[in-house]
Amino acid sequence: MIGTPEREPARVSGSEHETGLDSPRAKLAPNSRARGPAGVEPNSPASNSRVAGRVIDAAEGPLGEGSLELDCPDGSRLARAAIDENGWFDAPACPDTPTCARLIHPGSIQPQAWLLVAGESVELEVEPAPRLAGVVLAEGRPIAGALLIARRDQARWTTSTDAEGGFGLALAGEAFDRDPARERACEFEPGSSSGSVSVLVLAPDHRPLVTTISALTNADEELTLELAGPGPPLTGSLVDGEGHSFDRARVVAASLARPDEAHATVPDRQGRFEFTGLGEGDYRVRAVRDGVEVAIGEGRAGGDVALTSTWPARGPTLELVVHDPRDQPLVGARVDGGPFRAAHTDEAGRVLATDVFVGGYDLRVRRTDSECGVSRERIEIPPGEQGQTIRVDLSLACEPQ
C-alpha cells in the first residue's frame, strides 16, 4: 500500500550523530510524491536484494550528483551507486546484514553513519561541507591560475583561482575516519567542520605562501591571500655521461620543507632547465624520462644543480605496430606509457619513438572501437644503437568494457 499524505518521510539526519552497527536503521520513506529510480514510487519497497532511496540537503533539496560507496559489515566492498539528477540511487544490498553507505560528493558531507536495509526505500539527509573562499593577490592585483592546496591531517583538497583571482573550495569527504578497514566495517566516526586547515598557494613567478586558517565557522567569510614577488631561480642541467641531453625528459623540484609543494619543467635542447616561484629551503630535484628516474640531486633558489645520468640519452628507435588478430593494422589507436604519451597509430598501425631505453615498458592501448576497453600490454626492448630501428608487433583483440 502506498503511504498516506499525512505521514512525513522518515529521514536519517545528523541530529543523533550515532555510529556503528547499533545506529538506528534507515526507515521507509512513505510520503514522497516524486518518482525514484526506474519510475518506482519512492515509498514503495525496494527489491529484497537491493537498497534504494534519495539523498537530500534540508535547505537546498535533493542532491543532483555524487555517489554512495556501499560496503558490507564483513569488510567486503559491495558497489558504488550513482546519485541521479533528482537525488535518487538504487544499488545491490548486502545479503544478510545492513548495507553501509558513505557519501562521495564535492560539496556535502554525511553527518552520521548510514546503515541501509534491503527492501526499504530511505531518505538520507546531508549537510553542507565547510568551505574556504576568497581571493589571491600580489601587489594588489588578482592572480589567475594560482594553485591552492588545503590540508587537514591526512585529508587534502585542491583548487585554482579564476581570472579575477577568486577561489572557492568545499572541504568535503572528511566527515568520517578515512581508515579503509574501519570504513568497510561500518565503524564510522563523525568528523568535524571546525579545526585549523593549512593552505599552500603556488603561482608562477611568486614565492609560495603557507598559511593556517583557524576554525571554519563563518561560511560567508572571504580570505585575502597575498603573494610575495619572485625570488631567485633554481637553474640546472641534465645530461648523460657523454654530455648528451635527453628528449622527453621532465624535471621536478619538490620542497623538502613543504611536502605539497612541487614544480615541474622540461629541459631545453642543451639540457638546461630553470625553476621560478620557489620558496626558502632545499628542494629535491628529480629527472624522469619514459617513466624511468634518470638522475636525482638537491638544490635551492639561487643555486645551480648539475644532474648527470648513468642512463644513455641515445638509443635505438622503437617502431610499435598494432594490429588485430587478422593482422589488419589498427588505425588511430591511442598508445600511452613508456616513450608514448597520447600517441596515435598511423594508417599502417605504427607509432615511433626515438632513443628508447633498453628494458620493459607497460603500455595502455585503446582501440577506436567504442565497445573495446583499454588493453594493457608489456613489451621488452633489446639493446640497440642510435639509428637502429627495433620493431615490436602487438596483436590486440577487442576487450569490451
mmCIF file of C-alpha atoms in Angstrom:
data_model
loop_
_atom_site.group_PDB
_atom_site.id
_atom_site.type_symbol
_atom_site.label_atom_id
_atom_site.label_comp_id
_atom_site.label_asym_id
_atom_site.label_seq_id
_atom_site.Cartn_x
_atom_site.Cartn_y
_atom_site.Cartn_z
ATOM 1 C CA MET A 1 0.000 0.000 0.000
ATOM 2 C CA ILE A 2 1.267 3.488 -0.901
ATOM 3 C CA GLY A 3 1.926 5.699 2.141
ATOM 4 C CA THR A 4 -0.741 8.287 3.032
ATOM 5 C CA PRO A 5 -0.164 12.071 2.667
ATOM 6 C CA GLU A 6 -0.433 12.860 6.354
ATOM 7 C CA ARG A 7 2.716 10.905 7.224
ATOM 8 C CA GLU A 8 6.114 12.624 6.914
ATOM 9 C CA PRO A 9 9.034 10.823 5.181
ATOM 10 C CA ALA A 10 11.424 9.211 7.626
ATOM 11 C CA ARG A 11 14.898 10.750 7.408
ATOM 12 C CA VAL A 12 18.367 9.794 8.520
ATOM 13 C CA SER A 13 19.792 13.175 9.551
ATOM 14 C CA GLY A 14 22.725 14.369 11.619
ATOM 15 C CA SER A 15 20.993 15.123 14.870
ATOM 16 C CA GLU A 16 21.932 11.969 16.747
ATOM 17 C CA HIS A 17 25.487 11.512 15.376
ATOM 18 C CA GLU A 18 25.263 7.774 16.102
ATOM 19 C CA THR A 19 27.734 5.381 14.564
ATOM 20 C CA GLY A 20 28.410 1.698 14.139
ATOM 21 C CA LEU A 21 26.061 -1.251 13.713
ATOM 22 C CA ASP A 22 23.859 -0.168 16.623
ATOM 23 C CA SER A 23 22.768 3.035 14.829
ATOM 24 C CA PRO A 24 19.066 3.418 14.005
ATOM 25 C CA ARG A 25 18.240 1.746 10.718
ATOM 26 C CA ALA A 26 17.094 3.759 7.723
ATOM 27 C CA LYS A 27 13.298 3.573 7.524
ATOM 28 C CA LEU A 28 10.785 3.507 4.697
ATOM 29 C CA ALA A 29 10.066 6.970 3.298
ATOM 30 C CA PRO A 30 6.261 6.881 2.981
ATOM 31 C CA ASN A 31 5.254 10.307 1.702
ATOM 32 C CA SER A 32 7.387 11.476 -1.225
ATOM 33 C CA ARG A 33 5.478 12.190 -4.438
ATOM 34 C CA ALA A 34 8.417 12.346 -6.877
ATOM 35 C CA ARG A 35 9.312 9.207 -8.754
ATOM 36 C CA GLY A 36 12.507 7.385 -7.952
ATOM 37 C CA PRO A 37 14.744 5.059 -9.962
ATOM 38 C CA ALA A 38 13.062 3.273 -12.879
ATOM 39 C CA GLY A 39 9.846 5.253 -12.248
ATOM 40 C CA VAL A 40 9.096 3.467 -8.989
ATOM 41 C CA GLU A 41 7.254 5.409 -6.305
ATOM 42 C CA PRO A 42 9.888 6.244 -3.647
ATOM 43 C CA ASN A 43 7.720 4.989 -0.791
ATOM 44 C CA SER A 44 7.358 1.588 -2.452
ATOM 45 C CA PRO A 45 9.551 -1.159 -1.006
ATOM 46 C CA ALA A 46 12.779 -1.761 -2.868
ATOM 47 C CA SER A 47 13.650 -5.240 -4.057
ATOM 48 C CA ASN A 48 14.621 -7.542 -1.186
ATOM 49 C CA SER A 49 18.090 -7.769 -2.716
ATOM 50 C CA ARG A 50 18.568 -4.005 -3.182
ATOM 51 C CA VAL A 51 18.720 -0.706 -1.310
ATOM 52 C CA ALA A 52 17.212 2.461 -2.761
ATOM 53 C CA GLY A 53 16.248 5.978 -1.816
ATOM 54 C CA ARG A 54 17.005 9.657 -2.127
ATOM 55 C CA VAL A 55 19.807 11.901 -0.805
ATOM 56 C CA ILE A 56 18.763 15.442 0.161
ATOM 57 C CA ASP A 57 20.045 18.663 1.683
ATOM 58 C CA ALA A 58 17.388 20.038 4.032
ATOM 59 C CA ALA A 59 17.946 23.601 2.777
ATOM 60 C CA GLU A 60 18.795 23.028 -0.892
ATOM 61 C CA GLY A 61 16.744 19.956 -1.779
ATOM 62 C CA PRO A 62 17.848 16.719 -3.487
ATOM 63 C CA LEU A 63 21.473 16.299 -4.489
ATOM 64 C CA GLY A 64 21.965 16.152 -8.252
ATOM 65 C CA GLU A 65 25.378 14.483 -8.413
ATOM 66 C CA GLY A 66 27.807 12.321 -6.464
ATOM 67 C CA SER A 67 27.615 8.690 -5.424
ATOM 68 C CA LEU A 68 27.426 6.304 -2.477
ATOM 69 C CA GLU A 69 30.125 3.752 -1.707
ATOM 70 C CA LEU A 70 28.416 0.647 -0.349
ATOM 71 C CA ASP A 71 30.137 -1.899 1.907
ATOM 72 C CA CYS A 72 29.114 -4.888 3.990
ATOM 73 C CA PRO A 73 29.949 -5.213 7.709
ATOM 74 C CA ASP A 74 32.249 -8.176 6.996
ATOM 75 C CA GLY A 75 34.645 -5.740 5.306
ATOM 76 C CA SER A 76 33.758 -6.513 1.678
ATOM 77 C CA ARG A 77 33.340 -3.678 -0.820
ATOM 78 C CA LEU A 78 29.927 -4.038 -2.473
ATOM 79 C CA ALA A 79 29.371 -1.367 -5.119
ATOM 80 C CA ARG A 80 29.316 2.337 -5.951
ATOM 81 C CA ALA A 81 25.839 3.735 -6.599
ATOM 82 C CA ALA A 82 25.449 6.913 -8.644
ATOM 83 C CA ILE A 83 23.101 9.637 -7.356
ATOM 84 C CA ASP A 84 20.966 10.869 -10.254
ATOM 85 C CA GLU A 85 19.870 14.423 -11.030
ATOM 86 C CA ASN A 86 16.892 14.094 -8.659
ATOM 87 C CA GLY A 87 18.892 12.680 -5.762
ATOM 88 C CA TRP A 88 17.870 9.036 -6.280
ATOM 89 C CA PHE A 89 20.031 5.933 -6.006
ATOM 90 C CA ASP A 90 19.428 2.201 -6.417
ATOM 91 C CA ALA A 91 22.030 -0.496 -5.750
ATOM 92 C CA PRO A 92 22.652 -4.069 -4.579
ATOM 93 C CA ALA A 93 22.303 -4.793 -0.862
ATOM 94 C CA CYS A 94 24.368 -6.943 1.459
ATOM 95 C CA PRO A 95 22.679 -10.379 1.602
ATOM 96 C CA ASP A 96 22.095 -10.893 5.340
ATOM 97 C CA THR A 97 23.133 -7.643 7.048
ATOM 98 C CA PRO A 98 22.537 -3.891 6.775
ATOM 99 C CA THR A 99 24.475 -2.154 3.992
ATOM 100 C CA CYS A 100 26.939 0.584 4.966
ATOM 101 C CA ALA A 101 26.783 3.716 2.792
ATOM 102 C CA ARG A 102 29.361 6.506 2.522
ATOM 103 C CA LEU A 103 28.724 9.703 0.561
ATOM 104 C CA ILE A 104 31.093 10.843 -2.183
ATOM 105 C CA HIS A 105 30.127 14.413 -3.094
ATOM 106 C CA PRO A 106 32.073 17.609 -3.877
ATOM 107 C CA GLY A 107 30.088 19.944 -1.623
ATOM 108 C CA SER A 108 28.202 17.934 1.003
ATOM 109 C CA ILE A 109 29.027 15.633 3.905
ATOM 110 C CA GLN A 110 27.050 12.978 5.738
ATOM 111 C CA PRO A 111 26.764 13.735 9.455
ATOM 112 C CA GLN A 112 26.463 10.160 10.742
ATOM 113 C CA ALA A 113 26.792 6.529 9.712
ATOM 114 C CA TRP A 114 24.165 5.304 7.250
ATOM 115 C CA LEU A 115 23.019 1.680 7.510
ATOM 116 C CA LEU A 116 20.560 0.734 4.770
ATOM 117 C CA VAL A 117 18.137 -2.204 4.900
ATOM 118 C CA ALA A 118 17.339 -4.325 1.852
ATOM 119 C CA GLY A 119 13.776 -3.930 0.636
ATOM 120 C CA GLU A 120 13.310 -0.453 2.118
ATOM 121 C CA SER A 121 13.476 2.970 0.462
ATOM 122 C CA VAL A 122 15.108 5.692 2.529
ATOM 123 C CA GLU A 123 15.697 9.447 2.553
ATOM 124 C CA LEU A 124 19.243 10.377 3.620
ATOM 125 C CA GLU A 125 19.924 13.911 4.808
ATOM 126 C CA VAL A 126 23.303 15.619 4.297
ATOM 127 C CA GLU A 127 24.932 18.827 5.487
ATOM 128 C CA PRO A 128 26.954 21.435 3.568
ATOM 129 C CA ALA A 129 30.695 20.869 3.758
ATOM 130 C CA PRO A 130 32.823 23.584 5.388
ATOM 131 C CA ARG A 131 34.142 25.991 2.767
ATOM 132 C CA LEU A 132 37.098 28.241 2.019
ATOM 133 C CA ALA A 133 36.550 31.226 -0.280
ATOM 134 C CA GLY A 134 38.446 34.379 -1.119
ATOM 135 C CA VAL A 135 40.927 35.983 -3.487
ATOM 136 C CA VAL A 136 44.670 35.663 -4.204
ATOM 137 C CA LEU A 137 46.523 38.952 -4.810
ATOM 138 C CA ALA A 138 50.062 40.171 -5.446
ATOM 139 C CA GLU A 139 50.791 43.888 -5.068
ATOM 140 C CA GLY A 140 47.039 44.465 -5.063
ATOM 141 C CA ARG A 141 46.483 42.685 -8.398
ATOM 142 C CA PRO A 142 44.492 39.427 -8.719
ATOM 143 C CA ILE A 143 46.478 36.319 -9.599
ATOM 144 C CA ALA A 144 44.721 33.979 -12.040
ATOM 145 C CA GLY A 145 45.571 30.282 -12.191
ATOM 146 C CA ALA A 146 47.172 30.088 -8.740
ATOM 147 C CA LEU A 147 47.054 26.594 -7.247
ATOM 148 C CA LEU A 148 45.671 26.249 -3.709
ATOM 149 C CA ILE A 149 46.234 23.089 -1.668
ATOM 150 C CA ALA A 150 44.358 22.802 1.629
ATOM 151 C CA ARG A 151 45.201 20.109 4.139
ATOM 152 C CA ARG A 152 43.789 18.931 7.445
ATOM 153 C CA ASP A 153 45.643 15.924 8.841
ATOM 154 C CA GLN A 154 45.537 13.320 6.032
ATOM 155 C CA ALA A 155 42.739 14.988 4.054
ATOM 156 C CA ARG A 156 43.785 17.115 1.069
ATOM 157 C CA TRP A 157 41.831 19.405 -1.290
ATOM 158 C CA THR A 158 42.953 21.445 -4.319
ATOM 159 C CA THR A 159 41.546 24.237 -6.473
ATOM 160 C CA SER A 160 42.744 27.078 -8.735
ATOM 161 C CA THR A 161 41.905 30.769 -8.863
ATOM 162 C CA ASP A 162 39.739 32.199 -11.645
ATOM 163 C CA ALA A 163 40.516 35.156 -13.917
ATOM 164 C CA GLU A 164 39.758 37.582 -11.059
ATOM 165 C CA GLY A 165 41.919 35.679 -8.582
ATOM 166 C CA GLY A 166 38.898 34.277 -6.769
ATOM 167 C CA PHE A 167 38.542 30.770 -5.384
ATOM 168 C CA GLY A 168 36.011 28.632 -3.557
ATOM 169 C CA LEU A 169 36.780 25.247 -2.060
ATOM 170 C CA ALA A 170 34.388 22.886 -0.277
ATOM 171 C CA LEU A 171 36.178 20.699 2.277
ATOM 172 C CA ALA A 172 34.053 17.625 1.595
ATOM 173 C CA GLY A 173 34.988 13.990 2.089
ATOM 174 C CA GLU A 174 36.206 14.245 5.698
ATOM 175 C CA ALA A 175 33.010 13.505 7.603
ATOM 176 C CA PHE A 176 34.309 10.146 8.779
ATOM 177 C CA ASP A 177 37.512 8.431 9.758
ATOM 178 C CA ARG A 178 39.069 7.517 6.391
ATOM 179 C CA ASP A 179 40.741 4.296 7.558
ATOM 180 C CA PRO A 180 39.682 1.808 4.825
ATOM 181 C CA ALA A 181 39.337 -1.164 7.180
ATOM 182 C CA ARG A 182 37.060 0.787 9.515
ATOM 183 C CA GLU A 183 35.030 2.187 6.630
ATOM 184 C CA ARG A 184 34.322 -1.290 5.282
ATOM 185 C CA ALA A 185 33.395 -2.472 8.773
ATOM 186 C CA CYS A 186 30.882 0.405 9.115
ATOM 187 C CA GLU A 187 32.851 1.834 12.051
ATOM 188 C CA PHE A 188 32.476 5.493 11.115
ATOM 189 C CA GLU A 189 33.486 8.337 13.376
ATOM 190 C CA PRO A 190 31.686 11.654 12.796
ATOM 191 C CA GLY A 191 34.048 14.351 11.567
ATOM 192 C CA SER A 192 34.130 17.996 12.485
ATOM 193 C CA SER A 193 33.683 21.189 10.488
ATOM 194 C CA SER A 194 35.896 23.060 12.941
ATOM 195 C CA GLY A 195 39.638 22.987 13.388
ATOM 196 C CA SER A 196 42.517 24.585 11.524
ATOM 197 C CA VAL A 197 43.373 23.996 7.865
ATOM 198 C CA SER A 198 46.804 24.528 6.343
ATOM 199 C CA VAL A 199 46.724 26.276 2.949
ATOM 200 C CA LEU A 200 49.588 26.370 0.414
ATOM 201 C CA VAL A 201 49.346 28.780 -2.545
ATOM 202 C CA LEU A 202 51.578 28.303 -5.608
ATOM 203 C CA ALA A 203 51.773 30.668 -8.606
ATOM 204 C CA PRO A 204 54.410 31.132 -11.325
ATOM 205 C CA ASP A 205 56.933 33.902 -10.576
ATOM 206 C CA HIS A 206 55.778 34.278 -6.964
ATOM 207 C CA ARG A 207 57.064 32.852 -3.737
ATOM 208 C CA PRO A 208 54.874 30.091 -2.223
ATOM 209 C CA LEU A 209 52.546 31.172 0.565
ATOM 210 C CA VAL A 210 51.824 28.889 3.524
ATOM 211 C CA THR A 211 49.148 29.952 5.967
ATOM 212 C CA THR A 212 46.907 28.362 8.576
ATOM 213 C CA ILE A 213 43.192 29.084 8.593
ATOM 214 C CA SER A 214 41.663 28.599 12.046
ATOM 215 C CA ALA A 215 38.183 27.254 12.822
ATOM 216 C CA LEU A 216 35.896 27.399 9.777
ATOM 217 C CA THR A 217 32.809 28.732 11.476
ATOM 218 C CA ASN A 218 31.782 31.606 9.195
ATOM 219 C CA ALA A 219 30.754 30.285 5.789
ATOM 220 C CA ASP A 220 30.412 33.858 4.450
ATOM 221 C CA GLU A 221 33.916 34.974 5.436
ATOM 222 C CA GLU A 222 36.238 35.617 2.488
ATOM 223 C CA LEU A 223 40.016 35.326 2.715
ATOM 224 C CA THR A 224 42.585 37.619 1.124
ATOM 225 C CA LEU A 225 45.840 35.802 0.445
ATOM 226 C CA GLU A 226 48.803 37.999 -0.541
ATOM 227 C CA LEU A 227 51.721 36.553 -2.509
ATOM 228 C CA ALA A 228 55.257 37.936 -2.440
ATOM 229 C CA GLY A 229 57.176 38.653 -5.648
ATOM 230 C CA PRO A 230 59.625 36.274 -7.303
ATOM 231 C CA GLY A 231 62.823 35.172 -5.670
ATOM 232 C CA PRO A 232 65.965 33.944 -7.462
ATOM 233 C CA PRO A 233 65.524 30.905 -9.750
ATOM 234 C CA LEU A 234 66.959 27.436 -9.307
ATOM 235 C CA THR A 235 68.794 26.509 -12.509
ATOM 236 C CA GLY A 236 70.414 23.291 -13.623
ATOM 237 C CA SER A 237 71.379 20.896 -16.376
ATOM 238 C CA LEU A 238 70.551 17.291 -17.262
ATOM 239 C CA VAL A 239 72.928 15.233 -19.440
ATOM 240 C CA ASP A 240 74.206 11.674 -19.674
ATOM 241 C CA GLY A 241 77.799 10.562 -19.094
ATOM 242 C CA GLU A 242 78.786 11.656 -22.592
ATOM 243 C CA GLY A 243 77.200 15.085 -22.286
ATOM 244 C CA HIS A 244 74.114 14.333 -24.400
ATOM 245 C CA SER A 245 70.780 15.888 -23.414
ATOM 246 C CA PHE A 246 67.568 13.847 -23.035
ATOM 247 C CA ASP A 247 64.491 14.168 -25.219
ATOM 248 C CA ARG A 248 61.118 13.665 -23.459
ATOM 249 C CA ALA A 249 62.671 14.366 -20.046
ATOM 250 C CA ARG A 250 60.791 16.084 -17.234
ATOM 251 C CA VAL A 251 62.423 17.598 -14.156
ATOM 252 C CA VAL A 252 60.579 18.034 -10.837
ATOM 253 C CA ALA A 253 61.715 20.125 -7.856
ATOM 254 C CA ALA A 254 59.963 19.127 -4.606
ATOM 255 C CA SER A 255 60.351 21.132 -1.415
ATOM 256 C CA LEU A 256 61.835 19.197 1.492
ATOM 257 C CA ALA A 257 60.128 21.506 3.996
ATOM 258 C CA ARG A 258 56.673 21.676 2.336
ATOM 259 C CA PRO A 259 55.589 18.210 1.134
ATOM 260 C CA ASP A 260 52.720 19.512 -1.035
ATOM 261 C CA GLU A 261 54.950 21.914 -2.975
ATOM 262 C CA ALA A 262 56.373 20.656 -6.279
ATOM 263 C CA HIS A 263 57.350 22.348 -9.538
ATOM 264 C CA ALA A 264 57.903 20.726 -12.937
ATOM 265 C CA THR A 265 59.652 21.835 -16.108
ATOM 266 C CA VAL A 266 61.134 20.474 -19.343
ATOM 267 C CA PRO A 267 64.841 20.911 -20.207
ATOM 268 C CA ASP A 268 65.788 22.646 -23.448
ATOM 269 C CA ARG A 269 67.786 21.021 -26.266
ATOM 270 C CA GLN A 270 71.038 21.588 -24.363
ATOM 271 C CA GLY A 271 69.600 20.013 -21.206
ATOM 272 C CA ARG A 272 69.293 23.307 -19.307
ATOM 273 C CA PHE A 273 66.288 23.972 -17.057
ATOM 274 C CA GLU A 274 65.071 26.647 -14.659
ATOM 275 C CA PHE A 275 62.564 26.806 -11.803
ATOM 276 C CA THR A 276 60.966 30.059 -10.672
ATOM 277 C CA GLY A 277 58.473 30.739 -7.907
ATOM 278 C CA LEU A 278 60.422 28.794 -5.284
ATOM 279 C CA GLY A 279 60.410 29.385 -1.537
ATOM 280 C CA GLU A 280 63.012 29.074 1.179
ATOM 281 C CA GLY A 281 64.906 25.875 1.862
ATOM 282 C CA ASP A 282 66.193 22.893 -0.089
ATOM 283 C CA TYR A 283 64.479 21.089 -2.963
ATOM 284 C CA ARG A 284 64.918 17.532 -4.187
ATOM 285 C CA VAL A 285 65.388 17.646 -7.962
ATOM 286 C CA ARG A 286 64.436 14.541 -9.963
ATOM 287 C CA ALA A 287 64.699 13.923 -13.694
ATOM 288 C CA VAL A 288 62.383 11.355 -15.282
ATOM 289 C CA ARG A 289 62.139 10.110 -18.859
ATOM 290 C CA ASP A 290 59.749 7.448 -20.166
ATOM 291 C CA GLY A 291 58.775 6.536 -16.609
ATOM 292 C CA VAL A 292 62.408 5.974 -15.541
ATOM 293 C CA GLU A 293 64.169 8.139 -12.957
ATOM 294 C CA VAL A 294 67.415 9.019 -14.702
ATOM 295 C CA ALA A 295 69.001 11.388 -12.152
ATOM 296 C CA ILE A 296 68.420 12.976 -8.752
ATOM 297 C CA GLY A 297 70.021 15.832 -6.798
ATOM 298 C CA GLU A 298 69.327 18.714 -4.410
ATOM 299 C CA GLY A 299 69.372 22.496 -4.765
ATOM 300 C CA ARG A 300 67.793 25.722 -3.587
ATOM 301 C CA ALA A 301 66.649 29.022 -5.071
ATOM 302 C CA GLY A 302 69.624 30.992 -6.369
ATOM 303 C CA GLY A 303 71.701 27.851 -6.957
ATOM 304 C CA ASP A 304 72.573 25.602 -9.891
ATOM 305 C CA VAL A 305 72.314 21.812 -9.851
ATOM 306 C CA ALA A 306 74.102 19.525 -12.314
ATOM 307 C CA LEU A 307 72.339 16.220 -12.965
ATOM 308 C CA THR A 308 74.458 13.609 -14.728
ATOM 309 C CA SER A 309 72.677 10.375 -15.570
ATOM 310 C CA THR A 310 74.135 6.890 -15.808
ATOM 311 C CA TRP A 311 71.416 6.129 -18.366
ATOM 312 C CA PRO A 312 72.359 6.810 -22.004
ATOM 313 C CA ALA A 313 70.435 9.627 -23.670
ATOM 314 C CA ARG A 314 70.884 7.994 -27.081
ATOM 315 C CA GLY A 315 69.455 4.647 -28.166
ATOM 316 C CA PRO A 316 67.510 2.804 -30.858
ATOM 317 C CA THR A 317 64.204 3.855 -32.418
ATOM 318 C CA LEU A 318 61.143 1.861 -31.412
ATOM 319 C CA GLU A 319 58.602 1.070 -34.127
ATOM 320 C CA LEU A 320 55.444 -0.249 -32.484
ATOM 321 C CA VAL A 321 52.965 -1.859 -34.875
ATOM 322 C CA VAL A 322 49.448 -2.514 -33.580
ATOM 323 C CA HIS A 323 47.124 -4.880 -35.455
ATOM 324 C CA ASP A 324 44.105 -7.117 -34.867
ATOM 325 C CA PRO A 325 44.189 -10.946 -34.754
ATOM 326 C CA ARG A 326 43.662 -10.998 -38.547
ATOM 327 C CA ASP A 327 46.874 -8.977 -38.965
ATOM 328 C CA GLN A 328 44.960 -5.880 -40.079
ATOM 329 C CA PRO A 329 46.507 -2.598 -38.871
ATOM 330 C CA LEU A 330 44.586 -0.722 -36.179
ATOM 331 C CA VAL A 331 44.423 2.887 -37.328
ATOM 332 C CA GLY A 332 44.083 5.717 -34.789
ATOM 333 C CA ALA A 333 44.628 3.538 -31.717
ATOM 334 C CA ARG A 334 45.869 5.584 -28.772
ATOM 335 C CA VAL A 335 49.090 4.451 -27.070
ATOM 336 C CA ASP A 336 50.271 5.651 -23.645
ATOM 337 C CA GLY A 337 53.102 4.559 -21.407
ATOM 338 C CA GLY A 338 56.882 4.310 -21.719
ATOM 339 C CA PRO A 339 58.058 6.645 -24.513
ATOM 340 C CA PHE A 340 54.476 7.278 -25.730
ATOM 341 C CA ARG A 341 52.073 9.924 -24.483
ATOM 342 C CA ALA A 342 48.725 10.233 -26.247
ATOM 343 C CA ALA A 343 50.326 8.827 -29.427
ATOM 344 C CA HIS A 344 48.022 7.536 -32.209
ATOM 345 C CA THR A 345 48.810 4.853 -34.749
ATOM 346 C CA ASP A 346 49.038 5.840 -38.418
ATOM 347 C CA GLU A 347 47.441 4.116 -41.418
ATOM 348 C CA ALA A 348 49.912 1.266 -41.076
ATOM 349 C CA GLY A 349 49.120 0.864 -37.376
ATOM 350 C CA ARG A 350 52.507 2.329 -36.350
ATOM 351 C CA VAL A 351 53.829 4.722 -33.741
ATOM 352 C CA LEU A 352 57.509 5.650 -33.417
ATOM 353 C CA ALA A 353 59.715 6.743 -30.521
ATOM 354 C CA THR A 354 63.387 7.641 -30.784
ATOM 355 C CA ASP A 355 66.224 7.000 -28.329
ATOM 356 C CA VAL A 356 64.363 4.471 -26.213
ATOM 357 C CA PHE A 357 65.812 2.772 -23.164
ATOM 358 C CA VAL A 358 66.561 -0.934 -23.028
ATOM 359 C CA GLY A 359 64.141 -2.915 -20.862
ATOM 360 C CA GLY A 360 60.436 -3.397 -20.261
ATOM 361 C CA TYR A 361 57.578 -0.941 -20.760
ATOM 362 C CA ASP A 362 53.958 -1.169 -19.637
ATOM 363 C CA LEU A 363 51.682 0.267 -22.322
ATOM 364 C CA ARG A 364 47.986 1.123 -22.431
ATOM 365 C CA VAL A 365 46.389 0.825 -25.866
ATOM 366 C CA ARG A 366 42.836 1.917 -26.651
ATOM 367 C CA ARG A 367 41.284 0.966 -29.962
ATOM 368 C CA THR A 368 38.939 3.294 -31.808
ATOM 369 C CA ASP A 369 36.117 0.758 -31.394
ATOM 370 C CA SER A 370 33.742 2.291 -28.860
ATOM 371 C CA GLU A 371 32.882 -1.096 -27.343
ATOM 372 C CA CYS A 372 36.510 -2.032 -26.733
ATOM 373 C CA GLY A 373 38.240 -1.204 -23.479
ATOM 374 C CA VAL A 374 41.885 -0.415 -22.742
ATOM 375 C CA SER A 375 44.406 -3.184 -23.429
ATOM 376 C CA ARG A 376 47.364 -3.319 -21.060
ATOM 377 C CA GLU A 377 50.451 -4.748 -22.714
ATOM 378 C CA ARG A 378 54.082 -5.197 -21.703
ATOM 379 C CA ILE A 379 56.833 -5.026 -24.267
ATOM 380 C CA GLU A 380 60.575 -5.640 -23.982
ATOM 381 C CA ILE A 381 63.206 -3.572 -25.813
ATOM 382 C CA PRO A 382 66.559 -5.294 -26.503
ATOM 383 C CA PRO A 383 69.864 -3.379 -26.617
ATOM 384 C CA GLY A 384 70.453 -1.296 -29.713
ATOM 385 C CA GLU A 385 72.413 1.644 -31.104
ATOM 386 C CA GLN A 386 71.215 5.050 -32.179
ATOM 387 C CA GLY A 387 69.964 4.844 -35.746
ATOM 388 C CA GLN A 388 68.829 1.236 -35.362
ATOM 389 C CA THR A 389 65.084 0.546 -35.567
ATOM 390 C CA ILE A 390 63.555 -2.143 -33.370
ATOM 391 C CA ARG A 391 60.112 -3.343 -34.444
ATOM 392 C CA VAL A 392 57.629 -4.688 -31.897
ATOM 393 C CA ASP A 393 54.275 -6.145 -33.011
ATOM 394 C CA LEU A 394 51.168 -6.062 -30.830
ATOM 395 C CA SER A 395 48.109 -8.132 -31.725
ATOM 396 C CA LEU A 396 45.009 -6.831 -29.927
ATOM 397 C CA ALA A 397 41.640 -8.496 -29.676
ATOM 398 C CA CYS A 398 38.620 -6.424 -28.707
ATOM 399 C CA GLU A 399 38.012 -6.444 -24.953
ATOM 400 C CA PRO A 400 34.544 -4.927 -24.397
ATOM 401 C CA GLN A 401 34.248 -2.537 -21.463
#
